[in-house]
Short mmCIF file of C-alpha atoms and ligand atoms in Angstrom, two decimals:
data_model
loop_
_atom_site.label_atom_id
_atom_site.label_comp_id
_atom_site.label_asym_id
_atom_site.label_seq_id
_atom_site.Cartn_x
_atom_site.Cartn_y
_atom_site.Cartn_z
CA MET F 1 -28.82 -41.35 0.17
CA ARG F 2 -27.27 -38.30 -1.52
CA LEU F 3 -28.06 -34.67 -0.69
CA VAL F 4 -27.02 -32.17 -3.37
CA GLU F 5 -27.29 -28.54 -2.28
CA LEU F 6 -27.25 -25.59 -4.70
CA GLY F 7 -25.71 -22.46 -3.15
CA ALA F 8 -24.79 -24.33 0.03
CA GLY F 9 -22.80 -21.44 1.53
CA THR F 10 -21.44 -22.56 4.90
CA ALA F 11 -24.22 -25.19 5.14
CA SER F 12 -25.24 -23.79 8.49
CA LYS F 13 -28.79 -25.20 8.23
CA THR F 14 -28.05 -28.36 6.30
CA CYS F 15 -26.80 -30.43 9.25
CA ILE F 16 -30.43 -30.75 10.42
CA LEU F 17 -31.29 -32.45 7.14
CA LEU F 18 -28.09 -34.51 7.07
CA GLU F 19 -28.84 -35.79 10.57
CA ALA F 20 -32.33 -36.81 9.42
CA ALA F 21 -30.80 -38.53 6.36
CA LEU F 22 -28.44 -40.47 8.66
CA ARG F 23 -31.46 -41.80 10.55
CA LEU F 24 -32.75 -43.27 7.25
CA SER F 25 -29.50 -44.46 5.69
CA ASP F 26 -26.04 -45.39 6.94
CA ASP F 27 -24.48 -44.20 3.67
CA VAL F 28 -25.09 -40.46 3.29
CA VAL F 29 -23.24 -38.41 0.67
CA TYR F 30 -23.39 -34.60 0.81
CA VAL F 31 -22.61 -32.63 -2.37
CA PRO F 32 -22.55 -28.90 -1.50
CA VAL F 33 -22.29 -26.71 -4.61
CA ASP F 34 -21.20 -23.08 -4.34
CA VAL F 35 -19.30 -20.54 -6.39
CA CYS F 36 -17.43 -19.50 -3.22
CA SER F 37 -14.63 -21.92 -2.31
CA ASN F 38 -14.10 -20.32 1.13
CA ALA F 39 -17.74 -20.93 2.07
CA LEU F 40 -17.47 -24.56 0.92
CA GLU F 41 -14.31 -25.11 2.98
CA LEU F 42 -16.18 -23.90 6.07
CA ALA F 43 -19.18 -26.09 5.14
CA CYS F 44 -16.95 -29.16 4.84
CA GLU F 45 -15.17 -28.42 8.13
CA SER F 46 -18.40 -28.02 10.09
CA VAL F 47 -20.11 -31.09 8.60
CA ALA F 48 -16.95 -33.20 9.12
CA CYS F 49 -16.83 -32.06 12.74
CA LEU F 50 -20.54 -32.55 13.57
CA LEU F 51 -21.35 -35.54 11.37
CA PRO F 52 -18.12 -37.40 10.51
CA GLU F 53 -20.10 -40.31 9.01
CA VAL F 54 -21.27 -38.13 6.09
CA ARG F 55 -19.18 -38.46 2.91
CA MET F 56 -18.43 -35.03 1.42
CA GLU F 57 -18.12 -34.33 -2.30
CA PRO F 58 -17.99 -30.50 -2.60
CA ILE F 59 -18.21 -28.82 -6.01
CA VAL F 60 -16.95 -25.25 -6.55
CA GLN F 61 -19.03 -24.15 -9.50
CA ASN F 62 -21.36 -21.44 -10.77
CA TYR F 63 -24.57 -23.42 -11.32
CA VAL F 64 -25.95 -20.75 -13.69
CA THR F 65 -23.08 -20.48 -16.15
CA HIS F 66 -22.04 -24.13 -15.68
CA PRO F 67 -25.11 -26.30 -15.01
CA LEU F 68 -24.47 -29.26 -12.73
CA GLU F 69 -23.58 -32.64 -14.13
CA LEU F 70 -24.00 -35.11 -11.29
CA GLU F 71 -22.12 -38.37 -11.08
CA PRO F 72 -24.40 -41.43 -11.38
CA PHE F 73 -25.53 -42.51 -7.89
CA ASP F 74 -26.90 -45.85 -6.72
CA GLY F 75 -29.62 -44.60 -4.33
CA THR F 76 -31.97 -41.68 -3.79
CA THR F 77 -30.81 -38.12 -4.44
CA ILE F 78 -32.52 -35.18 -2.74
CA ALA F 79 -31.67 -31.82 -4.30
CA LEU F 80 -31.76 -28.95 -1.79
CA TYR F 81 -32.31 -25.38 -2.93
CA ILE F 82 -33.09 -23.73 0.36
CA GLY F 83 -32.38 -20.39 2.03
CA THR F 84 -34.58 -18.52 -0.56
CA SER F 85 -31.63 -18.27 -2.96
CA ILE F 86 -33.94 -18.88 -5.93
CA GLY F 87 -35.50 -15.47 -5.24
CA ASN F 88 -32.36 -13.75 -6.50
CA PHE F 89 -33.05 -14.93 -10.04
CA SER F 90 -35.60 -13.71 -12.58
CA PRO F 91 -38.53 -16.10 -13.25
CA GLY F 92 -36.87 -17.20 -16.53
CA GLU F 93 -33.51 -17.84 -14.86
CA ALA F 94 -35.17 -19.66 -11.94
CA GLN F 95 -37.02 -21.94 -14.34
CA LEU F 96 -33.82 -22.70 -16.24
CA ILE F 97 -31.89 -23.50 -13.02
CA LEU F 98 -34.64 -25.89 -11.87
CA ARG F 99 -35.01 -27.44 -15.32
CA ASN F 100 -31.25 -28.14 -15.51
CA LEU F 101 -31.43 -29.68 -12.05
CA ARG F 102 -34.46 -31.74 -13.06
CA PHE F 103 -32.49 -33.40 -15.85
CA GLN F 104 -29.80 -34.51 -13.37
CA LEU F 105 -32.34 -36.39 -11.22
CA GLN F 106 -33.81 -39.89 -11.54
CA SER F 107 -37.48 -40.85 -11.15
CA ALA F 108 -37.29 -41.65 -7.39
CA ASP F 109 -35.36 -38.45 -6.53
CA ALA F 110 -36.82 -35.24 -5.09
CA LEU F 111 -36.25 -31.51 -4.69
CA LEU F 112 -36.66 -29.45 -1.51
CA LEU F 113 -37.15 -25.79 -2.45
CA GLY F 114 -37.15 -22.82 -0.05
CA THR F 115 -39.04 -19.66 -1.04
CA ASP F 116 -39.70 -16.35 0.65
CA MET F 117 -43.37 -15.45 0.37
CA ALA F 118 -45.01 -12.17 -0.68
CA LYS F 119 -46.20 -10.31 2.40
CA ASP F 120 -47.22 -6.79 3.34
CA GLU F 121 -45.00 -4.03 1.96
CA ALA F 122 -44.03 -2.52 5.34
CA THR F 123 -42.70 -5.89 6.57
CA LEU F 124 -40.73 -6.44 3.37
CA LEU F 125 -39.23 -2.95 3.36
CA ALA F 126 -38.24 -3.23 7.04
CA ALA F 127 -36.51 -6.56 6.35
CA TYR F 128 -34.33 -5.02 3.63
CA ASP F 129 -33.72 -1.68 5.36
CA ASP F 130 -33.06 -2.75 8.93
CA ASN F 131 -32.40 -0.24 11.71
CA ASP F 132 -28.90 -1.63 12.34
CA GLY F 133 -27.93 -0.87 8.73
CA ILE F 134 -26.79 -4.45 8.11
CA THR F 135 -28.45 -4.73 4.68
CA ALA F 136 -27.27 -1.22 3.76
CA ALA F 137 -23.68 -2.22 4.57
CA PHE F 138 -24.13 -5.44 2.56
CA ASN F 139 -25.43 -3.44 -0.41
CA LEU F 140 -22.65 -0.80 -0.26
CA ASN F 141 -20.06 -3.57 -0.01
CA ILE F 142 -20.30 -4.04 -3.80
CA LEU F 143 -18.77 -0.57 -4.24
CA HIS F 144 -15.95 -1.38 -1.79
CA ARG F 145 -15.29 -4.60 -3.74
CA LEU F 146 -15.23 -2.69 -7.06
CA ASN F 147 -12.76 -0.24 -5.50
CA THR F 148 -10.41 -2.89 -4.15
CA GLU F 149 -10.73 -5.52 -6.88
CA LEU F 150 -11.24 -3.50 -10.08
CA GLY F 151 -9.47 -0.24 -9.25
CA ALA F 152 -12.70 1.82 -9.09
CA ASN F 153 -12.96 5.11 -7.20
CA PHE F 154 -16.53 5.04 -5.84
CA ASP F 155 -16.95 7.43 -2.91
CA THR F 156 -19.31 5.32 -0.82
CA ALA F 157 -20.25 8.34 1.32
CA HIS F 158 -22.16 9.65 -1.69
CA PHE F 159 -24.29 6.59 -2.39
CA ARG F 160 -27.19 5.53 -0.20
CA HIS F 161 -28.97 2.21 0.20
CA ARG F 162 -32.45 2.30 -1.29
CA VAL F 163 -35.11 -0.42 -1.20
CA ILE F 164 -38.16 -0.57 -3.46
CA TRP F 165 -41.06 -3.04 -3.44
CA ASN F 166 -41.96 -3.69 -7.09
CA SER F 167 -45.46 -5.15 -6.75
CA ILE F 168 -45.84 -5.78 -10.49
CA GLU F 169 -42.76 -8.03 -10.57
CA SER F 170 -43.34 -9.23 -6.97
CA ARG F 171 -39.78 -8.41 -5.99
CA ILE F 172 -37.77 -6.32 -3.59
CA GLU F 173 -35.22 -4.26 -5.47
CA MET F 174 -32.04 -3.04 -3.84
CA HIS F 175 -30.47 0.05 -5.33
CA LEU F 176 -27.57 2.35 -4.53
CA GLU F 177 -28.64 5.94 -5.11
CA SER F 178 -26.18 8.66 -5.99
CA THR F 179 -26.73 11.55 -3.59
CA ARG F 180 -25.02 14.08 -5.85
CA GLU F 181 -23.63 14.60 -9.33
CA GLN F 182 -20.44 12.55 -9.61
CA ASP F 183 -18.04 10.85 -12.00
CA VAL F 184 -16.60 7.41 -11.30
CA CYS F 185 -13.94 5.44 -13.12
CA ILE F 186 -13.56 1.65 -12.96
CA GLU F 187 -9.96 1.58 -14.05
CA ASP F 188 -9.27 -2.12 -14.62
CA VAL F 189 -12.14 -2.45 -17.14
CA ASP F 190 -11.70 1.05 -18.58
CA VAL F 191 -15.25 2.23 -17.76
CA ASP F 192 -16.17 5.86 -16.99
CA LEU F 193 -19.54 6.54 -15.36
CA TYR F 194 -21.48 9.73 -14.71
CA PHE F 195 -24.21 9.80 -12.04
CA SER F 196 -26.81 12.51 -11.67
CA PRO F 197 -28.34 13.12 -8.21
CA GLY F 198 -30.99 10.45 -7.51
CA GLU F 199 -29.74 8.10 -10.24
CA THR F 200 -29.46 4.53 -8.98
CA ILE F 201 -27.42 1.39 -9.54
CA HIS F 202 -29.83 -1.57 -9.38
CA THR F 203 -27.80 -4.08 -7.35
CA GLU F 204 -30.10 -6.96 -6.43
CA ASN F 205 -33.58 -8.44 -6.80
CA SER F 206 -35.30 -10.70 -4.32
CA TYR F 207 -38.48 -12.23 -5.75
CA LYS F 208 -41.34 -13.07 -3.39
CA PHE F 209 -43.63 -15.99 -4.13
CA THR F 210 -47.24 -17.10 -3.83
CA ASP F 211 -48.40 -20.72 -3.52
CA HIS F 212 -49.64 -20.57 -7.09
CA GLY F 213 -46.32 -19.07 -8.29
CA ILE F 214 -44.29 -21.86 -6.64
CA GLN F 215 -46.50 -24.53 -8.13
CA SER F 216 -46.38 -23.13 -11.64
CA LEU F 217 -42.59 -22.55 -11.49
CA LEU F 218 -42.07 -26.15 -10.39
CA ASN F 219 -44.50 -27.56 -12.95
CA ARG F 220 -42.90 -25.63 -15.81
CA ALA F 221 -39.49 -26.96 -14.72
CA GLY F 222 -40.76 -30.56 -14.76
CA PHE F 223 -41.55 -31.09 -11.07
CA ALA F 224 -44.80 -31.87 -9.22
CA VAL F 225 -45.46 -30.66 -5.66
CA ILE F 226 -45.71 -33.46 -3.07
CA GLU F 227 -46.04 -31.39 0.10
CA ALA F 228 -45.35 -27.88 1.41
CA TRP F 229 -44.62 -26.57 4.89
CA LYS F 230 -44.85 -22.99 6.19
CA ASP F 231 -43.90 -21.15 9.37
CA SER F 232 -46.68 -19.86 11.66
CA ARG F 233 -46.92 -16.52 9.78
CA SER F 234 -46.69 -18.10 6.31
CA TRP F 235 -43.66 -15.94 5.53
CA TYR F 236 -41.57 -18.81 4.21
CA THR F 237 -42.41 -22.05 2.41
CA LEU F 238 -40.44 -25.28 2.02
CA THR F 239 -41.80 -27.32 -0.87
CA LEU F 240 -40.99 -30.97 -1.55
CA ALA F 241 -41.37 -31.90 -5.21
CA CYS F 242 -40.89 -35.04 -7.29
CA LEU F 243 -40.28 -35.43 -11.00
CA ARG F 244 -43.30 -35.15 -13.29
C1 LIG J 301 -28.11 -16.53 0.42
S1 LIG J 301 -26.72 -17.61 0.47
C2 LIG J 301 -27.54 -19.05 1.09
C3 LIG J 301 -26.59 -20.00 1.78
C4 LIG J 301 -27.27 -21.23 2.41
N1 LIG J 301 -27.96 -22.03 1.41
C5 LIG J 301 -28.24 -20.79 3.50
O1 LIG J 301 -29.45 -20.95 3.32
O2 LIG J 301 -27.77 -20.33 4.53
C6 LIG J 301 -26.52 -17.97 -1.25
C7 LIG J 301 -25.31 -18.83 -1.57
O3 LIG J 301 -25.39 -19.19 -2.94
C8 LIG J 301 -24.14 -18.99 -3.56
N2 LIG J 301 -24.43 -18.68 -4.98
C9 LIG J 301 -25.13 -17.62 -5.45
N3 LIG J 301 -25.22 -17.68 -6.80
C10 LIG J 301 -24.54 -18.81 -7.16
C11 LIG J 301 -24.27 -19.42 -8.41
N4 LIG J 301 -24.71 -18.89 -9.55
N5 LIG J 301 -23.56 -20.58 -8.42
C12 LIG J 301 -23.11 -21.13 -7.27
N6 LIG J 301 -23.33 -20.59 -6.04
C13 LIG J 301 -24.04 -19.45 -5.99
C14 LIG J 301 -23.48 -17.85 -2.80
O4 LIG J 301 -22.07 -17.92 -2.90
C15 LIG J 301 -23.98 -18.11 -1.37
O5 LIG J 301 -23.10 -18.95 -0.66
#
């Protein structure tokens, strides 16, 4: 059995699934795919340590700009797209990612998709604007990275983390709002920016799903839902789908 994981990160949750796969097959291959080579190194180290029987075939690749081309495999392949990563893409991009994946799978293969569900606005806003400021620090980190990696001169003290629930698009939007008039230069790419007070940089989207939305996304990408599981509050759904 082969498990192929898009956006595997450090694979912190995947060992549960790999252990289950080892109960079904004594030949388990794990193909974690991530754009971040450091995360994949950690993933390989932890899987090798916990489950040395699993064969690792990591792929450092951007699965959006360079769609996967899987090696032929003699056995079942389960594609994993968990951790709600799909929510960071627009509906059109999400469909394209799943459609590309679909064409790498054979008739007996399957997809396990994780999605964060639409829920009340207060809960969503609190999740993205936590009291400890963890998400705010994550959001502001993009400005630190632009400063250190592209010679920008953002003064992070004059941008604040802002979260908006866009109910029409069913997505949380993260923004960085300029708290005053300011000029910024991104030297390495020769870009000069002017910000007025209240103007925002739209940094990230996180789409929230409904059961109907998951089903239609999967159907349009060439999958059919087999079964879905939710947590007790129905905040998160794991959907198993086969090829249509
Ligand atoms: C939110 S993390 C999820 C990690 C892991 N799946 C989990 O659930 O804990 C998203 C991961 O996807 C990776 N990623 C995001 N966009 C990607 C892309 N276009 N191609 C490859 N990896 C990507 C990131 O580097 C990151 O490791």
